C-alpha cells in the first residue's frame, strides 16, 4: 500500500497529461493502467494508429494519381498490408514508450492493473489498495454498438478491429458518417476497398457547418466512397467471412440490404466506466451515462474528479488533455481553466477538415448578425503546386464588431491551419487583426488571411 497526493485512473491523453502536470506541480502522483502499454485508446487503438494508416494510404494515392504529373515515373507501389500494419505498430510503440519515458522522468508511478474506487481516498488495483488525497477518473470511452448488431472484431468491427484486419477487404460497409467512419472509410477506399457509408441523418459529420458537410461529402464521393443517406441500420447478419447490413430508408420505410466483407460500426462512443465502482460510491451520472462534474471537474464525491471522454463535452483527446492540465492546477491550488468555446475539431482525411467555434447554423439559430469571409484553396499558389486546391477557408465574424466567432476549413493541413484562428479567438481578435497580420508566401496559411480579408474589403486572389 502506497500513499499519493493524486491517483489518476487511465493513462490516455487526459490521464497521462494530467499526471505529468501534477508531478511538475510537486504532487506525488500515480497512474492506474490495465493495458500493457500506456497512452489509452488514442495512442494504442485510436488517433495515432489511424493517422499512420491515413498517411500511408495518402502516399499511395499520391503515387497513383500525382507522381506521373510531376515527372516522377516508375511502377506504382503495391500494398504490402503486413508491412503497413507493422509500420503502424511501430508508430504506436514509439509513442507509448515515449509516455513511459515521461513517467519515469517525472517520477510518476504506474500502478499496473484495472482500478476501482472502494471509497473516497482509496484506489484498489488487483489485491492492493492505495491511498490518495485526490482521485481523478480519466477512464475514457468505448465504442457504442447498435441493437441487433453484434461486434466480433473480425467481420463486424469497431475502429479497433478496423486497425488490424487480416487483409484489405474487397467491400466494406461503414455504419455512421461521423469522424471514425469517414477517416477509416477513406483509408480503405484509398487501398482499393469498395466502401459504402450508411448514415441515419441526411448530412455527414453531425454538428459541422452545413456548407462544409456538403462540400466534404462531394469530395469524398469523388474519391469513390458511396453514401446511403437517411438510412437507419436495423441489424447486421454476420456470416463467417461476410455480413449483411439491413437498413430502412427513413423517407419511405423501405427495407434494403447491403453485403460486405467487413462492416465497420462507427455510430459513436460512450463513457467507459465499467468496474470503477461508481454506483456503490454514489457518483452522480448524467442520463447519457457520463460522470457529472462541477466547474472544477469534481464529482459529487469530495476528492473524486473526472475528465475527458468519461464526462460531458466533445470526445476529443485534446479536450481531455486540457481538462487534465486544468484539474492538476486546481489540485495544486492554482486556477484551472478550459475555454470550451475554442476547442478545434479535426477530421484527418485528405483533404483535412477542421473547425472551431460557431457554425453558420448556430449563429442563425441564435439570431446573431454575422458576416462570412470565404477563400478557396484554388486561389492559393502553394496548394495548386501540391495538387491540394480542393476546399476553402470560411471565417464567421460578428457583423458589428468584426470579432471572429468561428472558422471552418476544408483543405491541405486544415488541422494545423485552424490553430492560428484558435489563438486569434483566444485573444478576442477581429477578422481584421488576422487580415493585417503578415503571412509568409507561399503558404497554405495565406488562405486563412484571404478569408479574413474577405470579411472586410475583400481578398486579393479571387
Ligand atoms: P459520431 O458521433 O461522430 O458519428 C456517428 C454517426 O453514426 C452519426 O452521424 C449518426 O447519425 C450515425 N448513426 C447512428 N446510428 C445509426 C444507425 N442505426 N444507422 C445509420 N447511422 C447511424 O461517432 P464516431 O464517428 O463513432 O466517433 C465517436 C467519437 O470519437 C466522436 O465523438 C468523435 O469526435 C471521436 N473521434 C474523433 C476523432 C478526431 O478528432 N479526428 C477521430 C475518431 C473519433
Short mmCIF file of C-alpha atoms and ligand atoms in Angstrom, two decimals:
data_model
loop_
_atom_site.label_atom_id
_atom_site.label_comp_id
_atom_site.label_asym_id
_atom_site.label_seq_id
_atom_site.Cartn_x
_atom_site.Cartn_y
_atom_site.Cartn_z
CA UNK A 1 0.00 0.00 0.00
CA UNK A 2 1.35 3.36 -1.01
CA UNK A 3 0.08 6.85 -0.35
CA UNK A 4 -0.18 9.57 -3.01
CA UNK A 5 -1.36 13.13 -3.44
CA UNK A 6 -3.10 12.09 -6.66
CA UNK A 7 -4.03 8.80 -8.28
CA UNK A 8 -5.29 9.02 -11.83
CA UNK A 9 -7.28 6.14 -13.31
CA UNK A 10 -6.47 5.83 -17.01
CA UNK A 11 -3.37 6.76 -19.00
CA UNK A 12 -4.94 8.18 -22.16
CA UNK A 13 -4.26 11.78 -23.25
CA UNK A 14 -6.42 13.04 -20.36
CA UNK A 15 -4.79 10.88 -17.71
CA UNK A 16 -1.14 10.98 -18.74
CA UNK A 17 -1.09 14.72 -19.40
CA UNK A 18 -2.80 15.31 -16.06
CA UNK A 19 -0.21 13.08 -14.34
CA UNK A 20 2.75 14.92 -15.86
CA UNK A 21 1.34 18.31 -14.90
CA UNK A 22 0.52 17.08 -11.35
CA UNK A 23 4.11 15.83 -10.96
CA UNK A 24 5.52 19.07 -12.38
CA UNK A 25 3.48 20.97 -9.79
CA UNK A 26 5.06 18.93 -6.98
CA UNK A 27 2.29 16.39 -6.30
CA UNK A 28 3.18 12.75 -5.61
CA UNK A 29 1.40 11.07 -8.50
CA UNK A 30 0.45 7.59 -9.70
CA UNK A 31 -1.49 6.39 -12.73
CA UNK A 32 -3.51 3.18 -12.87
CA UNK A 33 -3.47 1.48 -16.27
CA UNK A 34 -4.55 -2.06 -17.09
CA UNK A 35 -3.40 -2.15 -20.72
CA UNK A 36 0.07 -3.48 -21.43
CA UNK A 37 1.13 -0.08 -22.73
CA UNK A 38 0.40 3.49 -21.69
CA UNK A 39 -1.49 6.01 -23.81
CA UNK A 40 -5.07 4.71 -23.73
CA UNK A 41 -7.32 4.38 -26.76
CA UNK A 42 -5.75 7.36 -28.52
CA UNK A 43 -2.19 6.03 -28.70
CA UNK A 44 -2.95 2.31 -28.88
CA UNK A 45 -6.08 1.90 -30.98
CA UNK A 46 -7.27 5.37 -31.96
CA UNK A 47 -5.81 8.71 -33.04
CA UNK A 48 -2.22 7.63 -33.58
CA UNK A 49 -2.56 4.29 -35.44
CA UNK A 50 -5.34 5.68 -37.64
CA UNK A 51 -3.09 8.58 -38.59
CA UNK A 52 -0.35 6.16 -39.61
CA UNK A 53 -2.75 4.32 -41.93
CA UNK A 54 -4.16 7.62 -43.24
CA UNK A 55 -0.63 8.76 -44.04
CA UNK A 56 0.37 5.51 -45.76
CA UNK A 57 -2.80 5.34 -47.84
CA UNK A 58 -2.44 9.00 -48.79
CA UNK A 59 1.10 8.35 -50.01
CA UNK A 60 -0.29 5.54 -52.19
CA UNK A 61 -2.90 7.93 -53.56
CA UNK A 62 -0.20 10.48 -54.37
CA UNK A 63 1.91 7.85 -56.13
CA UNK A 64 -1.05 6.58 -58.14
CA UNK A 65 -2.52 9.95 -59.08
CA UNK A 66 0.08 12.69 -58.93
CA UNK A 67 3.60 11.32 -59.27
CA UNK A 68 3.48 10.97 -63.07
CA UNK A 69 2.14 14.52 -63.39
CA UNK A 70 5.29 15.78 -61.65
CA UNK A 71 7.56 13.74 -63.88
CA UNK A 72 8.10 11.01 -61.32
CA UNK A 73 7.84 7.85 -63.34
CA UNK A 74 8.04 4.20 -62.43
CA UNK A 75 5.84 1.39 -61.30
CA UNK A 76 3.10 2.41 -58.92
CA UNK A 77 3.69 0.93 -55.43
CA UNK A 78 1.55 -2.02 -54.42
CA UNK A 79 0.18 -2.58 -50.93
CA UNK A 80 2.11 -4.85 -48.57
CA UNK A 81 -0.58 -4.86 -45.88
CA UNK A 82 1.53 -6.75 -43.35
CA UNK A 83 4.27 -4.15 -43.63
CA UNK A 84 1.75 -1.31 -43.41
CA UNK A 85 0.42 -2.77 -40.16
CA UNK A 86 3.98 -3.24 -38.89
CA UNK A 87 4.69 0.44 -39.64
CA UNK A 88 1.52 1.40 -37.75
CA UNK A 89 2.53 -0.80 -34.79
CA UNK A 90 6.00 0.72 -34.77
CA UNK A 91 4.46 4.21 -34.58
CA UNK A 92 2.26 3.06 -31.68
CA UNK A 93 5.32 1.59 -29.90
CA UNK A 94 7.35 4.77 -30.26
CA UNK A 95 4.53 6.84 -28.80
CA UNK A 96 3.57 4.55 -25.91
CA UNK A 97 7.24 4.12 -24.92
CA UNK A 98 7.56 7.88 -25.04
CA UNK A 99 4.90 8.18 -22.34
CA UNK A 100 6.66 5.52 -20.24
CA UNK A 101 9.86 7.58 -20.50
CA UNK A 102 8.00 10.75 -19.47
CA UNK A 103 6.52 8.92 -16.45
CA UNK A 104 9.99 7.88 -15.32
CA UNK A 105 11.39 11.33 -15.92
CA UNK A 106 8.62 12.90 -13.83
CA UNK A 107 8.73 10.17 -11.14
CA UNK A 108 5.15 9.07 -11.78
CA UNK A 109 4.31 5.54 -10.58
CA UNK A 110 2.50 3.24 -12.99
CA UNK A 111 0.14 1.03 -10.97
CA UNK A 112 -0.41 -1.85 -13.39
CA UNK A 113 -3.92 -3.29 -13.43
CA UNK A 114 -7.53 -2.14 -13.53
CA UNK A 115 -8.51 0.28 -10.79
CA UNK A 116 -11.65 0.76 -8.76
CA UNK A 117 -12.63 3.21 -6.05
CA UNK A 118 -13.94 1.38 -2.95
CA UNK A 119 -14.27 4.69 -1.09
CA UNK A 120 -13.13 8.31 -1.45
CA UNK A 121 -9.38 8.47 -0.84
CA UNK A 122 -8.75 4.84 -1.83
CA UNK A 123 -7.97 3.12 -5.14
CA UNK A 124 -7.90 -0.66 -5.44
CA UNK A 125 -5.66 -2.21 -8.10
CA UNK A 126 -5.68 -6.01 -8.05
CA UNK A 127 -5.16 -7.05 -4.42
CA UNK A 128 -3.53 -3.75 -3.43
CA UNK A 129 -5.32 -0.73 -2.05
CA UNK A 130 -3.58 2.63 -2.35
CA UNK A 131 -4.37 5.87 -0.59
CA UNK A 132 -4.78 9.15 -2.43
CA UNK A 133 -5.77 12.61 -1.27
CA UNK A 134 -7.39 13.06 -4.66
CA UNK A 135 -8.55 10.63 -7.33
CA UNK A 136 -9.04 11.58 -10.96
CA UNK A 137 -11.10 9.35 -13.24
CA UNK A 138 -9.75 9.54 -16.79
CA UNK A 139 -11.12 6.21 -17.97
CA UNK A 140 -12.13 7.37 -21.45
CA UNK A 141 -14.72 5.83 -23.71
CA UNK A 142 -15.58 2.70 -25.69
CA UNK A 143 -17.43 2.13 -28.97
CA UNK A 144 -21.18 2.04 -28.59
CA UNK A 145 -22.84 -0.52 -30.80
CA UNK A 146 -26.40 -0.73 -32.10
CA UNK A 147 -29.15 -3.08 -31.01
CA UNK A 148 -29.19 -6.02 -33.43
CA UNK A 149 -25.52 -5.63 -34.24
CA UNK A 150 -23.03 -7.97 -32.64
CA UNK A 151 -19.38 -6.98 -32.83
CA UNK A 152 -16.90 -9.84 -33.35
CA UNK A 153 -13.94 -7.58 -34.32
CA UNK A 154 -13.38 -9.82 -37.36
CA UNK A 155 -16.24 -9.31 -39.80
CA UNK A 156 -18.26 -6.78 -37.80
CA UNK A 157 -15.69 -4.43 -36.31
CA UNK A 158 -15.29 -1.22 -34.34
CA UNK A 159 -12.44 1.16 -35.06
CA UNK A 160 -10.20 -1.17 -33.02
CA UNK A 161 -10.78 -4.14 -35.34
CA UNK A 162 -10.60 -1.90 -38.39
CA UNK A 163 -6.99 -1.08 -37.47
CA UNK A 164 -5.85 -4.69 -37.69
CA UNK A 165 -7.89 -6.50 -40.33
CA UNK A 166 -6.07 -9.61 -41.60
CA UNK A 167 -6.30 -8.30 -45.17
CA UNK A 168 -7.61 -5.35 -47.12
CA UNK A 169 -11.27 -6.23 -47.73
CA UNK A 170 -12.86 -6.04 -51.19
CA UNK A 171 -16.01 -4.44 -49.81
CA UNK A 172 -16.76 -2.58 -46.60
CA UNK A 173 -19.94 -1.06 -45.21
CA UNK A 174 -19.38 1.71 -42.70
CA UNK A 175 -22.31 2.41 -40.39
CA UNK A 176 -22.22 6.10 -39.43
CA UNK A 177 -20.78 9.06 -41.34
CA UNK A 178 -19.05 10.56 -38.30
CA UNK A 179 -15.34 11.13 -37.80
CA UNK A 180 -14.35 7.48 -37.31
CA UNK A 181 -16.42 6.21 -40.23
CA UNK A 182 -15.01 8.74 -42.66
CA UNK A 183 -11.38 8.51 -41.53
CA UNK A 184 -11.28 4.71 -41.64
CA UNK A 185 -13.55 4.58 -44.69
CA UNK A 186 -11.17 6.80 -46.59
CA UNK A 187 -8.14 4.69 -45.60
CA UNK A 188 -9.72 1.58 -47.07
CA UNK A 189 -11.18 3.36 -50.11
CA UNK A 190 -7.65 4.50 -51.00
CA UNK A 191 -6.32 0.98 -50.53
CA UNK A 192 -8.84 -0.28 -53.10
CA UNK A 193 -11.81 -1.37 -50.98
CA UNK A 194 -15.28 -0.50 -52.26
CA UNK A 195 -16.60 1.50 -49.32
CA UNK A 196 -20.28 2.32 -48.71
CA UNK A 197 -21.20 4.58 -45.81
CA UNK A 198 -24.73 4.17 -44.43
CA UNK A 199 -25.85 7.21 -42.43
CA UNK A 200 -29.05 7.82 -40.48
CA UNK A 201 -29.11 11.58 -41.00
CA UNK A 202 -29.30 13.48 -44.29
CA UNK A 203 -25.86 15.05 -43.83
CA UNK A 204 -22.46 13.64 -42.90
CA UNK A 205 -20.41 14.73 -39.83
CA UNK A 206 -23.23 15.78 -37.48
CA UNK A 207 -22.84 19.20 -35.91
CA UNK A 208 -20.48 20.60 -38.54
CA UNK A 209 -21.12 23.70 -40.61
CA UNK A 210 -23.66 22.81 -43.31
CA UNK A 211 -21.61 24.17 -46.20
CA UNK A 212 -18.62 22.11 -45.07
CA UNK A 213 -20.77 18.99 -44.73
CA UNK A 214 -21.99 19.31 -48.34
CA UNK A 215 -18.60 20.13 -49.80
CA UNK A 216 -16.84 17.40 -47.84
CA UNK A 217 -19.34 14.76 -48.94
CA UNK A 218 -18.91 15.84 -52.57
CA UNK A 219 -15.12 15.46 -52.27
CA UNK A 220 -15.41 12.01 -50.64
CA UNK A 221 -17.84 10.87 -53.35
CA UNK A 222 -15.34 11.99 -55.97
CA UNK A 223 -12.75 9.85 -54.17
CA UNK A 224 -15.01 6.84 -54.75
CA UNK A 225 -16.83 6.50 -51.41
CA UNK A 226 -20.53 5.61 -51.79
CA UNK A 227 -23.14 7.06 -49.45
CA UNK A 228 -26.60 5.85 -48.47
CA UNK A 229 -28.12 8.74 -46.55
CA UNK A 230 -31.26 8.87 -44.39
CA UNK A 231 -30.85 5.17 -43.68
CA UNK A 232 -31.32 3.57 -40.27
CA UNK A 233 -29.38 0.34 -39.86
CA UNK A 234 -31.66 -2.22 -38.19
CA UNK A 235 -29.38 -5.20 -37.85
CA UNK A 236 -26.32 -6.94 -39.23
CA UNK A 237 -26.27 -10.66 -40.04
CA UNK A 238 -22.71 -11.85 -39.65
CA UNK A 239 -21.69 -14.93 -41.59
CA UNK A 240 -18.19 -16.40 -41.33
CA UNK A 241 -16.45 -14.21 -43.85
CA UNK A 242 -19.20 -11.82 -44.90
CA UNK A 243 -22.01 -9.79 -43.42
CA UNK A 244 -25.39 -8.45 -44.48
CA UNK A 245 -26.38 -5.00 -43.33
CA UNK A 246 -30.13 -4.48 -43.08
CA UNK A 247 -31.34 -0.91 -43.18
CA UNK A 248 -34.55 1.08 -43.62
CA UNK A 249 -34.74 4.30 -45.60
CA UNK A 250 -36.31 6.92 -43.37
CA UNK A 251 -38.22 8.63 -46.20
CA UNK A 252 -40.45 5.64 -47.04
CA UNK A 253 -39.59 2.93 -44.51
CA UNK A 254 -38.46 0.65 -47.36
CA UNK A 255 -36.12 -2.16 -46.34
CA UNK A 256 -32.78 -2.79 -48.04
CA UNK A 257 -29.67 -4.93 -47.66
CA UNK A 258 -26.01 -4.49 -48.38
CA UNK A 259 -23.39 -7.25 -48.46
CA UNK A 260 -19.85 -6.62 -47.34
CA UNK A 261 -16.67 -8.46 -46.41
CA UNK A 262 -16.32 -6.19 -43.39
CA UNK A 263 -18.77 -3.94 -41.56
CA UNK A 264 -17.36 -1.07 -39.52
CA UNK A 265 -19.69 0.13 -36.80
CA UNK A 266 -18.92 3.80 -36.18
CA UNK A 267 -22.08 5.07 -34.53
CA UNK A 268 -20.50 6.91 -31.63
CA UNK A 269 -18.72 6.20 -28.37
CA UNK A 270 -19.85 6.05 -24.74
CA UNK A 271 -18.03 6.63 -21.44
CA UNK A 272 -16.05 3.63 -20.21
CA UNK A 273 -16.76 3.43 -16.51
CA UNK A 274 -17.33 -0.31 -16.01
CA UNK A 275 -15.71 -1.78 -12.93
CA UNK A 276 -14.80 1.53 -11.31
CA UNK A 277 -17.40 1.02 -8.58
CA UNK A 278 -19.07 4.36 -9.22
CA UNK A 279 -22.55 3.07 -8.34
CA UNK A 280 -21.51 1.85 -4.92
CA UNK A 281 -19.56 5.05 -4.36
CA UNK A 282 -22.67 7.09 -5.20
CA UNK A 283 -21.18 9.11 -8.06
CA UNK A 284 -23.84 11.10 -9.91
CA UNK A 285 -24.15 10.39 -13.62
CA UNK A 286 -25.95 12.15 -16.48
CA UNK A 287 -28.78 10.46 -18.39
CA UNK A 288 -26.25 9.65 -21.12
CA UNK A 289 -24.04 7.73 -18.74
CA UNK A 290 -21.40 10.44 -18.31
CA UNK A 291 -19.90 11.31 -14.93
CA UNK A 292 -21.33 14.59 -13.66
CA UNK A 293 -18.74 17.17 -12.59
CA UNK A 294 -18.75 20.75 -11.32
CA UNK A 295 -16.78 23.73 -12.68
CA UNK A 296 -13.62 22.29 -11.15
CA UNK A 297 -14.11 18.78 -12.59
CA UNK A 298 -15.03 17.45 -9.14
CA UNK A 299 -17.81 14.85 -8.92
CA UNK A 300 -20.43 14.96 -6.16
CA UNK A 301 -17.94 12.96 -4.07
CA UNK A 302 -15.32 15.21 -2.47
CA UNK A 303 -11.81 14.46 -3.70
CA UNK A 304 -13.01 12.42 -6.71
CA UNK A 305 -12.61 14.22 -10.02
CA UNK A 306 -13.29 13.19 -13.63
CA UNK A 307 -12.08 14.42 -17.04
CA UNK A 308 -12.13 13.57 -20.74
CA UNK A 309 -14.49 11.25 -22.60
CA UNK A 310 -15.98 9.99 -19.31
CA UNK A 311 -17.60 13.39 -18.66
CA UNK A 312 -19.71 15.75 -20.76
CA UNK A 313 -18.41 17.63 -23.81
CA UNK A 314 -16.80 16.63 -27.10
CA UNK A 315 -14.97 13.28 -27.04
CA UNK A 316 -11.64 14.65 -28.18
CA UNK A 317 -8.16 13.80 -26.95
CA UNK A 318 -7.11 17.46 -26.77
CA UNK A 319 -10.21 18.42 -24.75
CA UNK A 320 -9.22 15.67 -22.27
CA UNK A 321 -5.62 16.95 -22.20
CA UNK A 322 -6.75 20.48 -21.43
CA UNK A 323 -9.02 19.25 -18.65
CA UNK A 324 -6.15 17.14 -17.32
CA UNK A 325 -3.84 20.15 -17.10
CA UNK A 326 -6.58 22.30 -15.60
CA UNK A 327 -7.53 19.84 -12.87
CA UNK A 328 -3.84 19.41 -11.98
CA UNK A 329 -3.68 23.18 -11.47
CA UNK A 330 -6.81 23.07 -9.28
CA UNK A 331 -5.29 20.35 -7.09
CA UNK A 332 -2.06 22.33 -6.76
CA UNK A 333 -4.04 25.33 -5.52
CA UNK A 334 -3.84 27.23 -8.80
CA UNK A 335 -6.53 28.34 -11.18
CA UNK A 336 -7.55 25.70 -13.76
CA UNK A 337 -9.12 26.91 -16.98
CA UNK A 338 -10.54 25.37 -20.17
CA UNK A 339 -12.19 27.56 -22.81
CA UNK A 340 -14.85 25.22 -24.16
CA UNK A 341 -15.77 27.80 -26.79
CA UNK A 342 -12.42 27.41 -28.54
CA UNK A 343 -11.84 23.66 -28.95
CA UNK A 344 -10.89 22.75 -32.50
CA UNK A 345 -12.22 19.63 -34.19
CA UNK A 346 -10.29 17.93 -36.99
CA UNK A 347 -11.01 15.11 -39.41
CA UNK A 348 -7.74 13.74 -40.76
CA UNK A 349 -8.88 12.72 -44.22
CA UNK A 350 -7.33 14.20 -47.35
CA UNK A 351 -8.22 16.96 -47.61
CA UNK A 352 -8.46 17.57 -43.88
CA UNK A 353 -11.47 19.20 -42.30
CA UNK A 354 -11.18 21.48 -39.28
CA UNK A 355 -13.49 23.70 -37.32
CA UNK A 356 -13.62 25.90 -34.27
CA UNK A 357 -16.33 27.97 -32.64
CA UNK A 358 -19.75 28.66 -34.09
CA UNK A 359 -21.24 27.24 -37.28
CA UNK A 360 -23.43 29.36 -39.54
CA UNK A 361 -26.41 27.27 -38.47
CA UNK A 362 -25.74 28.01 -34.77
CA UNK A 363 -25.44 31.74 -35.43
CA UNK A 364 -28.73 31.74 -37.36
CA UNK A 365 -30.44 29.86 -34.52
CA UNK A 366 -29.12 32.44 -32.05
CA UNK A 367 -30.37 35.26 -34.31
CA UNK A 368 -26.90 36.82 -34.36
CA UNK A 369 -25.79 39.22 -37.09
CA UNK A 370 -22.66 37.82 -38.71
CA UNK A 371 -20.61 38.06 -41.86
CA UNK A 372 -18.83 35.35 -43.84
CA UNK A 373 -15.34 35.58 -45.31
CA UNK A 374 -14.51 32.73 -47.64
CA UNK A 375 -11.50 31.86 -49.74
CA UNK A 376 -10.95 28.85 -51.98
CA UNK A 377 -7.66 26.95 -51.97
CA UNK A 378 -7.81 27.19 -55.78
CA UNK A 379 -6.56 30.76 -55.32
CA UNK A 380 -3.60 29.64 -53.21
CA UNK A 381 -0.38 29.14 -55.14
CA UNK A 382 1.15 26.61 -52.77
CA UNK A 383 -2.00 24.48 -52.79
CA UNK A 384 -2.07 24.46 -56.58
CA UNK A 385 1.57 23.34 -56.74
CA UNK A 386 0.80 20.48 -54.35
CA UNK A 387 -2.42 19.23 -56.03
CA UNK A 388 -4.31 20.47 -52.98
CA UNK A 389 -6.61 23.13 -54.44
CA UNK A 390 -9.80 21.48 -53.19
CA UNK A 391 -11.69 23.15 -50.35
CA UNK A 392 -11.85 26.54 -48.69
CA UNK A 393 -11.39 28.59 -45.53
CA UNK A 394 -14.53 30.14 -44.12
CA UNK A 395 -14.40 32.65 -41.28
CA UNK A 396 -17.51 33.81 -39.45
CA UNK A 397 -17.24 37.19 -37.77
CA UNK A 398 -19.62 39.42 -35.83
CA UNK A 399 -21.25 41.85 -38.26
CA UNK A 400 -20.86 44.86 -35.94
CA UNK A 401 -17.61 44.26 -34.08
CA UNK A 402 -15.78 42.04 -36.63
CA UNK A 403 -14.83 39.68 -33.77
CA UNK A 404 -14.14 36.15 -35.04
CA UNK A 405 -16.91 33.76 -33.96
CA UNK A 406 -15.93 30.59 -35.76
CA UNK A 407 -13.96 29.10 -38.64
CA UNK A 408 -14.33 26.10 -40.92
CA UNK A 409 -11.65 24.77 -43.21
CA UNK A 410 -11.55 22.00 -45.78
CA UNK A 411 -8.17 21.75 -47.37
CA UNK A 412 -4.49 20.89 -47.03
CA UNK A 413 -3.23 20.88 -43.42
CA UNK A 414 -6.59 22.24 -42.24
CA UNK A 415 -5.94 20.65 -38.85
CA UNK A 416 -2.84 22.79 -38.42
CA UNK A 417 -4.17 25.95 -40.07
CA UNK A 418 -7.13 26.12 -37.70
CA UNK A 419 -4.85 26.96 -34.79
CA UNK A 420 -3.99 30.49 -35.85
CA UNK A 421 -7.72 31.12 -35.74
CA UNK A 422 -7.97 29.43 -32.32
CA UNK A 423 -5.23 31.72 -30.99
CA UNK A 424 -6.93 34.73 -32.57
CA UNK A 425 -10.21 33.76 -30.90
CA UNK A 426 -8.50 33.27 -27.52
CA UNK A 427 -7.26 36.85 -27.79
CA UNK A 428 -10.70 38.11 -28.87
CA UNK A 429 -9.29 39.14 -32.25
CA UNK A 430 -11.26 40.63 -35.11
CA UNK A 431 -11.08 39.28 -38.67
CA UNK A 432 -9.18 42.49 -39.49
CA UNK A 433 -6.50 41.59 -36.92
CA UNK A 434 -5.86 38.39 -38.86
CA UNK A 435 -6.04 40.18 -42.19
CA UNK A 436 -3.43 42.71 -41.06
CA UNK A 437 -1.02 40.00 -39.91
CA UNK A 438 1.73 39.34 -42.43
CA UNK A 439 1.58 35.73 -43.67
CA UNK A 440 4.57 34.16 -45.39
CA UNK A 441 4.31 33.47 -49.09
CA UNK A 442 3.81 30.86 -50.45
CA UNK A 443 1.99 29.04 -47.62
CA UNK A 444 -1.39 27.44 -47.15
CA UNK A 445 -1.96 29.88 -44.28
CA UNK A 446 -2.32 32.70 -46.79
CA UNK A 447 -5.76 31.22 -47.50
CA UNK A 448 -6.68 31.96 -43.86
CA UNK A 449 -5.56 35.55 -44.27
CA UNK A 450 -7.51 35.85 -47.51
CA UNK A 451 -10.67 34.57 -45.79
CA UNK A 452 -10.09 37.19 -43.09
CA UNK A 453 -9.65 39.84 -45.83
CA UNK A 454 -12.93 38.58 -47.31
CA UNK A 455 -14.65 39.65 -44.07
CA UNK A 456 -13.55 43.22 -44.88
CA UNK A 457 -12.58 44.90 -48.14
CA UNK A 458 -12.15 41.62 -49.99
CA UNK A 459 -9.50 39.00 -50.74
CA UNK A 460 -6.70 39.67 -53.22
CA UNK A 461 -6.52 36.39 -55.13
CA UNK A 462 -10.14 35.73 -56.10
P1 LIG B 1 -20.07 10.22 -34.38
O1 LIG B 1 -20.99 10.51 -33.26
O2 LIG B 1 -19.10 11.25 -34.86
O3 LIG B 1 -20.93 9.74 -35.65
C1 LIG B 1 -21.81 8.64 -35.61
C2 LIG B 1 -22.75 8.68 -36.80
O4 LIG B 1 -23.49 7.46 -36.83
C3 LIG B 1 -23.75 9.82 -36.76
O5 LIG B 1 -23.69 10.56 -37.96
C4 LIG B 1 -25.08 9.09 -36.58
O6 LIG B 1 -26.16 9.78 -37.19
C5 LIG B 1 -24.81 7.74 -37.25
N1 LIG B 1 -25.70 6.66 -36.81
C6 LIG B 1 -26.06 6.34 -35.55
N2 LIG B 1 -26.90 5.29 -35.54
C7 LIG B 1 -27.07 4.90 -36.82
C8 LIG B 1 -27.83 3.86 -37.47
N3 LIG B 1 -28.58 2.98 -36.78
N4 LIG B 1 -27.77 3.75 -38.83
C9 LIG B 1 -27.03 4.62 -39.54
N5 LIG B 1 -26.29 5.61 -38.98
C10 LIG B 1 -26.31 5.76 -37.64
O7 LIG B 1 -19.31 8.88 -33.91
P2 LIG B 1 -17.92 8.21 -34.31
O8 LIG B 1 -17.51 8.55 -35.69
O9 LIG B 1 -18.11 6.78 -33.97
O10 LIG B 1 -16.88 8.89 -33.34
C11 LIG B 1 -17.01 8.72 -31.92
C12 LIG B 1 -16.30 9.81 -31.18
O11 LIG B 1 -14.91 9.71 -31.33
C13 LIG B 1 -16.72 11.19 -31.65
O12 LIG B 1 -17.05 11.96 -30.52
C14 LIG B 1 -15.51 11.72 -32.33
O13 LIG B 1 -15.40 13.12 -32.15
C15 LIG B 1 -14.37 10.98 -31.67
N6 LIG B 1 -13.28 10.83 -32.63
C16 LIG B 1 -12.58 11.93 -33.02
C17 LIG B 1 -11.59 11.84 -33.96
C18 LIG B 1 -10.88 13.07 -34.39
O14 LIG B 1 -10.94 14.06 -33.69
N7 LIG B 1 -10.21 13.08 -35.53
C19 LIG B 1 -11.23 10.56 -34.58
C20 LIG B 1 -12.04 9.49 -34.14
C21 LIG B 1 -13.02 9.63 -33.19
#
